Coordinates of N, CA and C in Angstrom, one line a residue:
M81 N 234.2 64.6 10.6 CA 233.8 64.3 9.2 C 234.8 64.7 8.2
A82 N 235.2 63.9 7.2 CA 236.2 64.1 6.3 C 235.9 65.2 5.3
V83 N 236.8 65.9 4.8 CA 236.6 66.9 3.7 C 236.2 66.2 2.4
T84 N 235.0 66.6 1.9 CA 234.4 66.1 0.7 C 234.8 66.8 -0.5
Y85 N 234.4 66.2 -1.7 CA 234.5 67.0 -3.0 C 233.8 68.3 -2.9
R86 N 232.6 68.3 -2.3 CA 231.8 69.6 -2.2 C 232.7 70.6 -1.3
N87 N 233.2 70.1 -0.3 CA 234.0 71.0 0.6 C 235.2 71.5 -0.2
G88 N 235.8 70.7 -1.0 CA 236.9 71.2 -1.9 C 236.5 72.3 -2.8
I89 N 235.3 72.3 -3.3 CA 234.8 73.3 -4.2 C 234.6 74.6 -3.4
S90 N 234.3 74.5 -2.1 CA 234.2 75.6 -1.2 C 235.5 76.4 -0.9
I91 N 236.5 75.4 -0.8 CA 237.8 75.9 -0.5 C 238.3 76.6 -1.7
L92 N 238.1 76.1 -2.9 CA 238.4 76.8 -4.2 C 237.8 78.2 -4.3
E93 N 236.6 78.2 -3.9 CA 235.8 79.6 -3.9 C 236.5 80.6 -2.9
L94 N 236.9 80.2 -1.8 CA 237.6 81.0 -0.8 C 238.9 81.5 -1.3
I95 N 239.6 80.6 -2.0 CA 240.9 80.9 -2.5 C 240.8 82.0 -3.7
A96 N 239.7 81.8 -4.4 CA 239.5 82.7 -5.5 C 238.8 84.1 -5.1
Y97 N 237.9 84.0 -4.2 CA 237.1 85.2 -3.9 C 237.6 86.1 -2.8
L98 N 238.5 85.5 -1.9 CA 239.0 86.5 -0.9 C 239.9 87.5 -1.5
P99 N 240.8 87.2 -2.4 CA 241.6 88.3 -3.0 C 240.7 89.1 -3.9
S100 N 239.7 88.5 -4.6 CA 238.8 89.2 -5.5 C 238.0 90.3 -4.7
F101 N 237.7 90.0 -3.6 CA 236.9 91.0 -2.8 C 237.8 92.2 -2.6
F102 N 239.0 92.2 -2.3 CA 239.9 93.3 -2.1 C 240.1 94.1 -3.5
V103 N 240.1 93.2 -4.5 CA 240.4 94.0 -5.9 C 239.1 94.6 -6.2
A104 N 238.0 94.0 -6.0 CA 236.7 94.6 -6.3 C 236.5 95.9 -5.5
T105 N 236.9 95.9 -4.2 CA 236.9 97.1 -3.4 C 237.8 98.2 -3.8
F106 N 238.9 97.8 -4.3 CA 239.8 98.8 -4.9 C 239.2 99.5 -6.1
L107 N 238.5 98.7 -6.9 CA 237.9 99.3 -8.1 C 236.8 100.2 -7.8
V108 N 236.1 100.0 -6.7 CA 235.0 100.9 -6.3 C 235.6 102.1 -5.7
Y109 N 236.7 101.9 -5.0 CA 237.4 103.1 -4.5 C 238.0 104.0 -5.6
R110 N 238.5 103.3 -6.6 CA 239.1 104.0 -7.7 C 238.1 104.7 -8.6
H111 N 237.0 104.1 -8.9 CA 236.0 104.7 -9.8 C 234.8 105.5 -9.1
G112 N 234.8 105.2 -7.7 CA 233.6 105.9 -7.0 C 232.5 105.0 -6.9
V113 N 231.7 105.1 -5.8 CA 230.6 104.1 -5.7 C 229.4 104.4 -6.8
R114 N 229.1 105.6 -7.0 CA 228.0 105.9 -7.9 C 228.4 105.7 -9.3
K115 N 229.7 105.9 -9.6 CA 230.2 105.8 -11.0 C 231.1 104.7 -11.3
S116 N 231.1 103.7 -10.4 CA 232.0 102.5 -10.5 C 231.7 101.6 -11.6
G117 N 230.5 101.7 -12.4 CA 230.3 100.8 -13.5 C 229.8 99.5 -13.1
G118 N 229.2 99.5 -11.8 CA 228.7 98.2 -11.2 C 229.6 97.4 -10.5
F119 N 230.9 97.9 -10.3 CA 231.8 97.1 -9.5 C 231.4 96.8 -8.0
V120 N 230.6 97.9 -7.5 CA 230.1 97.6 -6.1 C 229.3 96.4 -6.0
F121 N 228.7 95.9 -7.1 CA 228.0 94.5 -7.0 C 229.0 93.4 -7.0
L122 N 230.1 93.6 -7.6 CA 231.1 92.6 -7.4 C 231.6 92.4 -6.1
V123 N 231.7 93.4 -5.4 CA 232.0 93.5 -3.9 C 231.0 92.6 -3.2
I124 N 229.7 92.9 -3.4 CA 228.6 92.1 -2.8 C 228.7 90.7 -3.3
F125 N 228.9 90.5 -4.5 CA 229.1 89.1 -5.0 C 230.2 88.2 -4.2
T126 N 231.3 88.8 -4.2 CA 232.4 88.1 -3.5 C 232.1 87.9 -2.0
I127 N 231.4 88.9 -1.4 CA 231.1 88.6 0.1 C 230.1 87.5 0.2
V128 N 229.1 87.5 -0.7 CA 228.1 86.4 -0.7 C 228.8 85.0 -0.9
R129 N 229.7 84.9 -1.9 CA 230.4 83.7 -2.1 C 231.3 83.3 -1.0
I130 N 231.9 84.1 -0.4 CA 232.7 83.9 0.9 C 231.9 83.4 2.0
V131 N 230.8 84.0 2.2 CA 229.9 83.6 3.3 C 229.3 82.1 3.0
G132 N 228.9 82.0 1.7 CA 228.3 80.7 1.3 C 229.4 79.5 1.5
A133 N 230.6 79.8 1.1 CA 231.7 78.8 1.2 C 231.9 78.6 2.6
C134 N 231.9 79.6 3.5 CA 232.2 79.3 5.0 C 231.1 78.4 5.6
C135 N 229.9 78.7 5.2 CA 228.8 77.9 5.7 C 228.9 76.5 5.3
E136 N 229.3 76.3 4.0 CA 229.5 75.0 3.5 C 230.5 74.3 4.2
L137 N 231.7 74.9 4.5 CA 232.7 74.2 5.2 C 232.4 74.1 6.6
A138 N 231.5 74.8 7.1 CA 231.1 74.7 8.6 C 230.2 73.4 8.8
T139 N 229.6 72.9 7.7 CA 228.8 71.7 7.8 C 229.7 70.4 7.9
I140 N 231.1 70.6 7.8 CA 231.9 69.5 8.0 C 231.8 69.0 9.5
N141 N 231.7 69.9 10.4 CA 231.6 69.5 11.8 C 230.2 69.7 12.3
S142 N 229.4 70.5 11.8 CA 228.0 70.8 12.2 C 227.0 70.7 11.0
P143 N 226.7 69.6 10.5 CA 225.8 69.4 9.3 C 224.4 69.7 9.7
S144 N 224.0 71.0 9.7 CA 222.6 71.4 10.2 C 221.9 72.0 8.9
T145 N 220.6 71.8 9.0 CA 219.7 72.4 7.9 C 219.9 73.9 7.7
G146 N 220.1 74.6 8.8 CA 220.3 76.0 8.8 C 221.5 76.4 8.0
L147 N 222.6 75.8 8.1 CA 223.8 76.0 7.3 C 223.6 75.7 5.8
Y148 N 223.0 74.6 5.6 CA 222.6 74.2 4.1 C 221.7 75.3 3.6
T149 N 220.8 75.8 4.4 CA 219.8 76.8 3.9 C 220.6 78.1 3.5
I150 N 221.5 78.5 4.4 CA 222.2 79.8 4.2 C 223.1 79.5 2.9
A151 N 223.8 78.3 2.7 CA 224.6 78.1 1.6 C 223.8 78.1 0.3
A152 N 222.6 77.5 0.4 CA 221.7 77.5 -0.8 C 221.2 78.9 -1.2
I153 N 220.9 79.7 -0.1 CA 220.5 81.1 -0.4 C 221.7 82.0 -1.1
C154 N 222.9 81.8 -0.4 CA 224.0 82.4 -1.0 C 224.2 82.1 -2.5
S155 N 223.9 80.8 -2.8 CA 224.2 80.4 -4.1 C 223.2 81.1 -5.1
S156 N 222.0 81.1 -4.6 CA 221.0 81.8 -5.5 C 221.1 83.3 -5.7
I157 N 221.6 84.0 -4.5 CA 221.8 85.4 -4.5 C 222.9 85.7 -5.5
G158 N 223.8 84.9 -5.8 CA 225.0 85.2 -6.5 C 224.7 85.8 -7.9
L159 N 223.5 85.2 -8.5 CA 223.1 85.7 -9.8 C 222.8 87.1 -9.8
S160 N 222.2 87.7 -8.8 CA 221.7 89.1 -8.9 C 223.0 90.0 -9.0
P161 N 223.9 90.0 -8.2 CA 225.1 90.9 -8.4 C 225.9 90.8 -9.7
L162 N 225.9 89.5 -10.2 CA 226.6 89.4 -11.5 C 225.8 90.0 -12.6
L163 N 224.5 89.8 -12.6 CA 223.6 90.6 -13.6 C 223.7 92.0 -13.4
M164 N 223.7 92.5 -12.2 CA 223.7 93.9 -11.9 C 225.2 94.5 -12.3
T165 N 226.1 93.8 -12.1 CA 227.5 94.2 -12.6 C 227.5 94.4 -14.1
C166 N 227.0 93.5 -14.9 CA 227.0 93.6 -16.2 C 226.1 94.7 -16.8
S167 N 224.9 95.0 -16.0 CA 224.0 96.0 -16.4 C 224.7 97.4 -16.1
G168 N 225.5 97.4 -15.1 CA 226.3 98.7 -14.7 C 227.3 99.0 -15.8
L169 N 228.0 98.0 -16.3 CA 229.0 98.2 -17.3 C 228.2 98.7 -18.6
L170 N 227.1 98.1 -18.9 CA 226.3 98.6 -20.2 C 225.8 100.0 -20.0
S171 N 225.4 100.2 -18.7 CA 224.9 101.6 -18.5 C 226.0 102.6 -18.6
R172 N 227.2 102.2 -18.2 CA 228.4 103.2 -18.3 C 228.7 103.4 -19.7
A173 N 228.7 102.3 -20.6 CA 228.9 102.5 -22.1 C 227.8 103.4 -22.6
N174 N 226.5 103.3 -22.2 CA 225.5 104.1 -22.7 C 225.7 105.6 -22.3
Q175 N 226.1 105.8 -21.2 CA 226.3 107.2 -20.7 C 227.5 107.8 -21.4
S176 N 228.4 107.0 -22.0 CA 229.6 107.6 -22.6 C 229.3 108.2 -23.9
M177 N 228.2 107.9 -24.4 CA 227.7 108.4 -25.8 C 227.3 109.9 -25.7
P178 N 227.5 110.7 -26.7 CA 227.1 112.0 -26.8 C 225.6 112.1 -26.5
R179 N 224.8 111.2 -27.0 CA 223.4 111.0 -26.8 C 223.1 109.6 -26.6
P180 N 222.9 109.3 -25.3 CA 222.7 107.9 -24.9 C 221.6 107.3 -25.7
R181 N 221.8 106.0 -26.2 CA 220.8 105.3 -27.1 C 219.6 104.6 -26.2
I182 N 219.9 104.3 -24.9 CA 218.9 103.7 -24.0 C 218.5 104.6 -23.0
H183 N 217.3 104.7 -22.8 CA 216.7 105.5 -21.6 C 217.1 104.8 -20.3
H184 N 217.4 105.7 -19.3 CA 217.7 105.1 -18.0 C 216.5 104.2 -17.4
F185 N 215.3 104.4 -17.9 CA 214.2 103.7 -17.4 C 214.5 102.1 -17.7
A186 N 215.1 101.9 -18.8 CA 215.5 100.4 -19.1 C 216.3 99.8 -18.1
F187 N 217.3 100.5 -17.6 CA 218.2 100.0 -16.6 C 217.5 99.9 -15.3
T188 N 216.7 100.9 -15.0 CA 215.8 100.7 -13.8 C 214.9 99.6 -13.8
F189 N 214.3 99.3 -14.9 CA 213.5 98.2 -15.1 C 214.2 96.9 -14.9
F190 N 215.4 96.7 -15.4 CA 216.3 95.6 -15.2 C 216.6 95.4 -13.8
R191 N 216.9 96.6 -13.1 CA 217.3 96.4 -11.7 C 216.1 95.9 -10.9
V192 N 214.8 96.4 -11.2 CA 213.7 96.1 -10.4 C 213.4 94.5 -10.6
V193 N 213.5 94.1 -11.9 CA 213.3 92.6 -12.1 C 214.3 91.8 -11.4
T194 N 215.5 92.3 -11.2 CA 216.5 91.4 -10.6 C 216.2 91.4 -9.2
I195 N 215.8 92.5 -8.6 CA 215.4 92.5 -7.2 C 214.3 91.7 -6.8
V196 N 213.3 91.7 -7.7 CA 212.1 90.8 -7.5 C 212.5 89.3 -7.7
A197 N 213.3 89.0 -8.7 CA 213.7 87.6 -8.8 C 214.5 87.2 -7.5
L198 N 215.4 88.0 -7.0 CA 216.1 87.7 -5.8 C 215.2 87.5 -4.7
A199 N 214.2 88.3 -4.5 CA 213.3 88.3 -3.3 C 212.3 87.0 -3.4
L200 N 211.9 86.6 -4.6 CA 211.1 85.4 -4.8 C 212.0 84.2 -4.6
T201 N 213.1 84.2 -5.0 CA 214.0 83.0 -4.9 C 214.3 82.8 -3.4
V202 N 214.8 83.8 -2.7 CA 215.0 83.6 -1.3 C 213.8 83.2 -0.5
S203 N 212.7 83.9 -0.8 CA 211.4 83.5 -0.1 C 211.0 82.1 -0.3
G204 N 211.2 81.6 -1.6 CA 210.9 80.2 -1.9 C 211.7 79.3 -1.1
L205 N 213.0 79.6 -1.0 CA 213.9 78.6 -0.4 C 213.8 78.6 1.1
T206 N 213.3 79.7 1.7 CA 213.2 79.7 3.2 C 211.8 79.4 3.6
W207 N 210.9 79.1 2.6 CA 209.5 78.8 3.0 C 209.5 77.5 3.8
N208 N 210.2 76.5 3.3 CA 210.3 75.2 4.0 C 211.7 74.9 4.3
M209 N 212.2 75.3 5.5 CA 213.6 75.1 5.8 C 213.9 73.7 6.2
T210 N 213.7 72.7 5.4 CA 214.1 71.3 5.7 C 214.9 70.9 4.5
L211 N 215.6 69.7 4.7 CA 216.4 69.3 3.6 C 215.5 68.9 2.4
D212 N 214.4 68.4 2.6 CA 213.5 68.0 1.6 C 213.0 69.3 0.9
G213 N 212.7 70.3 1.7 CA 212.3 71.6 1.1 C 213.4 72.2 0.2
L214 N 214.6 72.1 0.5 CA 215.8 72.5 -0.2 C 215.9 71.8 -1.5
K215 N 215.7 70.4 -1.5 CA 215.8 69.6 -2.6 C 214.7 69.8 -3.7
H216 N 213.6 70.2 -3.1 CA 212.3 70.4 -3.9 C 211.8 71.9 -3.7
P217 N 212.5 72.9 -4.2 CA 212.0 74.3 -4.0 C 210.5 74.4 -4.5
N218 N 209.9 75.4 -3.8 CA 208.4 75.5 -4.2 C 208.3 76.5 -5.5
I219 N 207.0 76.7 -5.8 CA 206.7 77.4 -7.0 C 207.2 78.9 -6.9
V220 N 207.3 79.4 -5.8 CA 207.8 80.8 -5.6 C 209.2 81.0 -6.0
A221 N 210.0 80.0 -5.6 CA 211.5 80.0 -6.0 C 211.6 79.7 -7.5
K222 N 210.7 78.9 -8.0 CA 210.8 78.6 -9.4 C 210.4 79.9 -10.3
V223 N 209.5 80.6 -9.8 CA 209.1 81.8 -10.5 C 210.2 82.9 -10.5
G224 N 210.9 82.9 -9.3 CA 212.1 83.8 -9.1 C 213.2 83.5 -10.0
M225 N 213.4 82.2 -10.2 CA 214.5 81.8 -11.1 C 214.1 81.9 -12.6
S226 N 212.8 81.8 -12.9 CA 212.4 82.1 -14.2 C 212.6 83.6 -14.6
L227 N 212.5 84.5 -13.6 CA 212.7 85.9 -13.8 C 214.1 86.2 -14.1
Y228 N 215.0 85.4 -13.5 CA 216.4 85.6 -13.8 C 216.6 85.4 -15.3
L229 N 216.1 84.4 -15.9 CA 216.2 84.2 -17.3 C 215.7 85.2 -18.1
C230 N 214.5 85.8 -17.7 CA 214.0 87.0 -18.4 C 214.9 88.2 -18.3
D231 N 215.5 88.3 -17.1 CA 216.5 89.3 -16.9 C 217.7 89.2 -17.8
W232 N 218.1 88.0 -18.0 CA 219.2 87.7 -18.9 C 218.9 88.1 -20.4
V233 N 217.7 87.9 -20.8 CA 217.2 88.2 -22.1 C 217.3 89.8 -22.3
V234 N 216.7 90.5 -21.3 CA 216.7 91.9 -21.3 C 218.2 92.4 -21.4
M235 N 219.2 91.8 -20.7 CA 220.5 92.3 -20.7 C 221.1 92.1 -22.1
C236 N 220.8 91.0 -22.8 CA 221.2 90.7 -24.1 C 220.6 91.7 -25.1
I237 N 219.4 92.1 -24.8 CA 218.8 93.1 -25.8 C 219.5 94.5 -25.6
L238 N 219.7 94.8 -24.3 CA 220.4 96.1 -24.1 C 221.8 96.1 -24.7
L239 N 222.5 94.8 -24.5 CA 223.8 94.8 -25.1 C 223.8 94.8 -26.6
G240 N 222.8 94.2 -27.3 CA 222.6 94.3 -28.7 C 222.4 95.7 -29.2
I241 N 221.6 96.6 -28.6 CA 221.3 97.9 -28.9 C 222.6 98.7 -28.8
L242 N 223.4 98.5 -27.8 CA 224.6 99.2 -27.7 C 225.6 98.8 -28.6
F243 N 225.7 97.5 -29.0 CA 226.6 97.0 -29.9 C 226.4 97.7 -31.3
L244 N 225.1 97.8 -31.7 CA 224.9 98.4 -32.9 C 225.2 100.0 -33.0
S245 N 225.3 100.5 -31.8 CA 225.7 101.9 -31.7 C 227.1 102.1 -31.2
R246 N 227.9 101.1 -31.3 CA 229.3 101.1 -30.7 C 230.1 102.2 -31.2
S247 N 229.9 102.6 -32.5 CA 230.7 103.7 -33.0 C 230.6 105.0 -32.3
S248 N 229.5 105.2 -31.6 CA 229.2 106.4 -30.8 C 229.7 106.3 -29.4
I249 N 230.1 105.2 -29.0 CA 230.6 105.0 -27.7 C 232.1 105.5 -27.6
E250 N 232.3 106.3 -26.5 CA 233.6 106.9 -26.3 C 234.8 105.7 -26.3
K251 N 235.9 106.2 -26.9 CA 237.0 105.4 -27.1 C 237.4 104.8 -25.7
G252 N 237.6 103.5 -25.7 CA 238.0 102.8 -24.5 C 236.9 102.2 -23.7
E253 N 235.7 102.8 -23.9 CA 234.5 102.3 -23.1 C 233.9 101.0 -23.8
N254 N 234.3 100.7 -25.0 CA 233.9 99.5 -25.7 C 234.2 98.3 -24.9
R255 N 235.2 98.4 -24.1 CA 235.6 97.3 -23.4 C 234.4 96.7 -22.4
T256 N 233.6 97.7 -22.0 CA 232.5 97.2 -21.0 C 231.6 96.4 -21.9
L257 N 231.3 96.7 -23.2 CA 230.5 95.8 -24.0 C 231.2 94.5 -24.2
A258 N 232.4 94.4 -24.4 CA 233.2 93.1 -24.5 C 233.1 92.4 -23.3
A259 N 233.1 93.0 -22.0 CA 233.0 92.3 -20.9 C 231.6 91.6 -20.7
A260 N 230.6 92.4 -21.0 CA 229.2 92.0 -20.9 C 229.0 90.8 -21.9
A261 N 229.6 91.0 -23.2 CA 229.3 90.0 -24.2 C 230.0 88.6 -23.8
V262 N 231.2 88.7 -23.2 CA 232.0 87.5 -22.8 C 231.2 86.8 -21.6
S263 N 230.7 87.6 -20.8 CA 230.0 87.2 -19.5 C 228.7 86.6 -19.8
A264 N 227.9 87.0 -20.9 CA 226.5 86.7 -21.1 C 226.4 85.1 -21.2
P265 N 227.2 84.4 -21.9 CA 226.9 82.9 -22.1 C 227.2 82.2 -20.9
F266 N 228.2 82.7 -20.1 CA 228.4 81.9 -18.8 C 227.4 82.1 -17.8
I267 N 226.8 83.4 -17.8 CA 225.7 83.8 -16.8 C 224.5 82.9 -17.2
L268 N 224.3 82.6 -18.6 CA 223.2 81.8 -19.1 C 223.4 80.4 -18.6
V269 N 224.6 79.8 -18.7 CA 224.8 78.5 -18.2 C 224.6 78.4 -16.7
R270 N 224.9 79.5 -15.9 CA 224.6 79.4 -14.5 C 223.2 79.5 -14.3
I271 N 222.4 80.3 -15.0 CA 221.0 80.2 -14.8 C 220.3 79.0 -15.1
I272 N 220.7 78.3 -16.3 CA 220.3 77.0 -16.6 C 220.5 76.1 -15.5
Y273 N 221.7 76.1 -14.9 CA 222.0 75.2 -13.9 C 221.1 75.3 -12.7
D274 N 220.8 76.6 -12.3 CA 219.9 76.7 -11.1 C 218.5 76.3 -11.5
M275 N 218.0 76.6 -12.8 CA 216.6 76.1 -13.2 C 216.6 74.6 -13.2
L276 N 217.7 73.9 -13.6 CA 217.7 72.4 -13.5 C 217.6 72.0 -12.0
L277 N 218.4 72.7 -11.1 CA 218.2 72.4 -9.7 C 216.8 72.5 -9.2
F278 N 216.2 73.6 -9.5 CA 214.8 73.9 -9.1 C 213.7 73.1 -9.6
F279 N 213.8 72.9 -11.0 CA 212.7 72.2 -11.6 C 212.9 70.7 -11.8
L280 N 214.1 70.2 -11.8 CA 214.3 68.7 -11.9 C 214.4 68.0 -10.6
A281 N 215.4 68.6 -9.8 CA 215.6 68.0 -8.4 C 215.8 66.5 -8.5
N282 N 216.8 66.1 -9.3 CA 217.1 64.6 -9.4 C 218.4 64.4 -8.7
S283 N 219.0 63.2 -9.0 CA 220.2 62.9 -8.3 C 221.4 63.7 -8.9
T284 N 221.3 64.2 -10.1 CA 222.3 65.0 -10.7 C 222.2 66.5 -10.3
F285 N 220.9 67.0 -10.3 CA 220.6 68.4 -10.1 C 219.8 68.5 -8.8
N286 N 220.4 68.8 -7.7 CA 219.7 69.1 -6.5 C 220.6 69.9 -5.6
I287 N 220.1 70.7 -4.7 CA 220.9 71.7 -3.9 C 221.7 70.9 -2.9
I288 N 221.2 69.9 -2.3 CA 221.9 69.2 -1.2 C 223.0 68.2 -1.7
D289 N 222.7 67.3 -2.5 CA 223.6 66.3 -2.8 C 223.7 66.0 -4.3
G290 N 223.6 67.0 -5.2 CA 223.6 66.7 -6.6 C 225.0 66.4 -7.1
S291 N 225.3 66.3 -8.3 CA 226.6 66.1 -9.0 C 227.5 67.3 -8.7
Y292 N 228.6 67.1 -8.0 CA 229.5 68.2 -7.7 C 230.3 68.6 -8.9
T293 N 230.6 67.6 -9.8 CA 231.3 67.9 -11.0 C 230.5 68.9 -11.9
V294 N 229.2 68.5 -12.0 CA 228.3 69.4 -12.7 C 228.2 70.8 -12.1
Q295 N 228.1 70.8 -10.8 CA 228.2 72.2 -10.1 C 229.5 72.9 -10.5
L296 N 230.6 72.2 -10.4 CA 231.8 72.8 -10.7 C 231.8 73.5 -12.1
F297 N 231.4 72.8 -13.1 CA 231.5 73.2 -14.5 C 230.3 74.2 -14.9
M298 N 229.2 74.0 -14.3 CA 228.0 74.8 -14.7 C 227.7 76.0 -13.8
S299 N 228.4 76.0 -12.7 CA 228.3 77.1 -11.7 C 229.4 77.8 -11.3
V300 N 230.4 77.1 -10.5 CA 231.5 77.7 -9.9 C 232.5 78.4 -11.0
F301 N 232.9 77.5 -12.0 CA 233.8 78.0 -13.0 C 233.3 79.1 -13.9
D302 N 231.9 79.1 -14.1 CA 231.2 80.1 -14.9 C 231.2 81.5 -14.1
E303 N 230.9 81.4 -12.8 CA 230.9 82.7 -12.0 C 232.3 83.2 -11.9
L304 N 233.2 82.3 -11.8 CA 234.8 82.8 -11.7 C 235.1 83.6 -12.9
I305 N 234.8 83.0 -14.1 CA 235.1 83.6 -15.3 C 234.5 85.0 -15.4
V306 N 233.2 85.1 -15.1 CA 232.4 86.4 -15.2 C 233.2 87.4 -14.2
A307 N 233.4 87.0 -13.0 CA 233.9 87.9 -12.1 C 235.3 88.3 -12.4
F308 N 236.2 87.4 -12.9 CA 237.5 87.8 -13.3 C 237.5 88.7 -14.5
V309 N 236.7 88.4 -15.5 CA 236.5 89.2 -16.7 C 236.2 90.7 -16.3
C310 N 235.1 90.8 -15.6 CA 234.7 92.2 -15.1 C 235.8 92.9 -14.3
L311 N 236.5 92.2 -13.4 CA 237.5 92.7 -12.6 C 238.7 93.2 -13.5
A312 N 239.0 92.4 -14.5 CA 240.2 92.7 -15.5 C 239.8 93.9 -16.2
V313 N 238.5 94.1 -16.8 CA 238.1 95.2 -17.5 C 238.1 96.5 -16.6
G314 N 237.8 96.3 -15.4 CA 237.7 97.5 -14.5 C 239.0 98.2 -14.4
F315 N 240.1 97.5 -14.5 CA 241.5 98.1 -14.4 C 241.8 98.9 -15.6
T316 N 241.1 98.6 -16.7 CA 241.5 99.2 -18.0 C 240.6 100.4 -18.3
L317 N 239.6 100.7 -17.4 CA 238.7 101.9 -17.8 C 239.2 103.1 -17.1
R318 N 238.9 104.3 -17.7 CA 239.2 105.6 -17.2 C 238.3 105.8 -16.0
V319 N 238.8 106.7 -15.1 CA 238.1 107.2 -14.0 C 237.0 108.3 -14.4
R320 N 235.8 108.1 -14.2 CA 234.8 109.0 -14.6 C 235.0 110.4 -14.1
E321 N 235.3 110.6 -12.8 CA 235.4 111.9 -12.2 C 236.4 112.7 -12.9
K322 N 237.3 112.0 -13.5 CA 238.4 112.8 -14.1 C 238.1 113.1 -15.6
Y323 N 237.6 112.2 -16.3 CA 237.4 112.3 -17.8 C 236.0 112.7 -18.2
W324 N 235.0 112.4 -17.3 CA 233.6 112.6 -17.8 C 232.9 113.6 -16.8
K325 N 233.4 114.7 -16.6 CA 232.8 115.8 -15.7 C 231.6 116.1 -16.3
S326 N 231.3 116.2 -17.6 CA 230.1 116.6 -18.1 C 228.9 115.6 -18.0
V327 N 229.2 114.4 -17.7 CA 228.2 113.3 -17.5 C 227.5 113.5 -16.1
P328 N 226.1 113.5 -16.1 CA 225.4 113.6 -14.9 C 225.7 112.6 -14.0
D329 N 225.6 112.9 -12.7 CA 225.9 111.7 -11.7 C 224.7 111.0 -11.6
L330 N 224.6 110.0 -12.4 CA 223.5 108.9 -12.5 C 223.8 107.6 -11.8
D331 N 222.9 106.9 -11.3 CA 223.1 105.7 -10.7 C 223.2 104.7 -11.8
V332 N 224.3 104.0 -12.1 CA 224.5 103.1 -13.2 C 224.2 101.7 -12.8
A333 N 223.7 101.5 -11.7 CA 223.4 100.1 -11.2 C 222.3 99.5 -12.2

């Protein structure tokens, strides 16, 4: 079977995310796992994207429903680590204040909603592991995708609260707010794309053979921008262990 437009997108993802995996891993090593500001989720994201791209390319010679299912699951899973990365950056900014403006419960709530959204989406996609089932996800997957939109709204609220208190954020840590602010619209476009896939399921928006150009501009490029922005900001941030010894060892995910 010849290499298709869709396979070309997968090759692009491999070219972008293989080096990004090593960069994200370095940032986790540099900042530490528990104080990395969410970069550990970028490691997870790059792994998911690499696996999904490999499964997509594997369908060239073995076009099986199982490979399409794994690729679809990897696509939906990608939203979770991106949202977690942004929440980790916001939590880092919050903890840099002399008196944090947001209670850690808010970030815990965000994390729980993200995990529930992930579980429902994966459960819905695997409920009927046929090509028709992937083209027309069930109500469970749709609820999970709707929760991602709720998650995005919560993230924007947290971002807004911290932005209003930006004068209290330690010098240099405002970059985390900038990264989250730049990422937010691209993540929204990505969520809208998946919601159109799940709720419309037409010739343009469906998981199996929808418009690849739409996928490229509403999914692939948006994720790349978010990942690259967060990675770039990671290199500009101070290492917490060195500069923030007075900050409690909290989970910033």
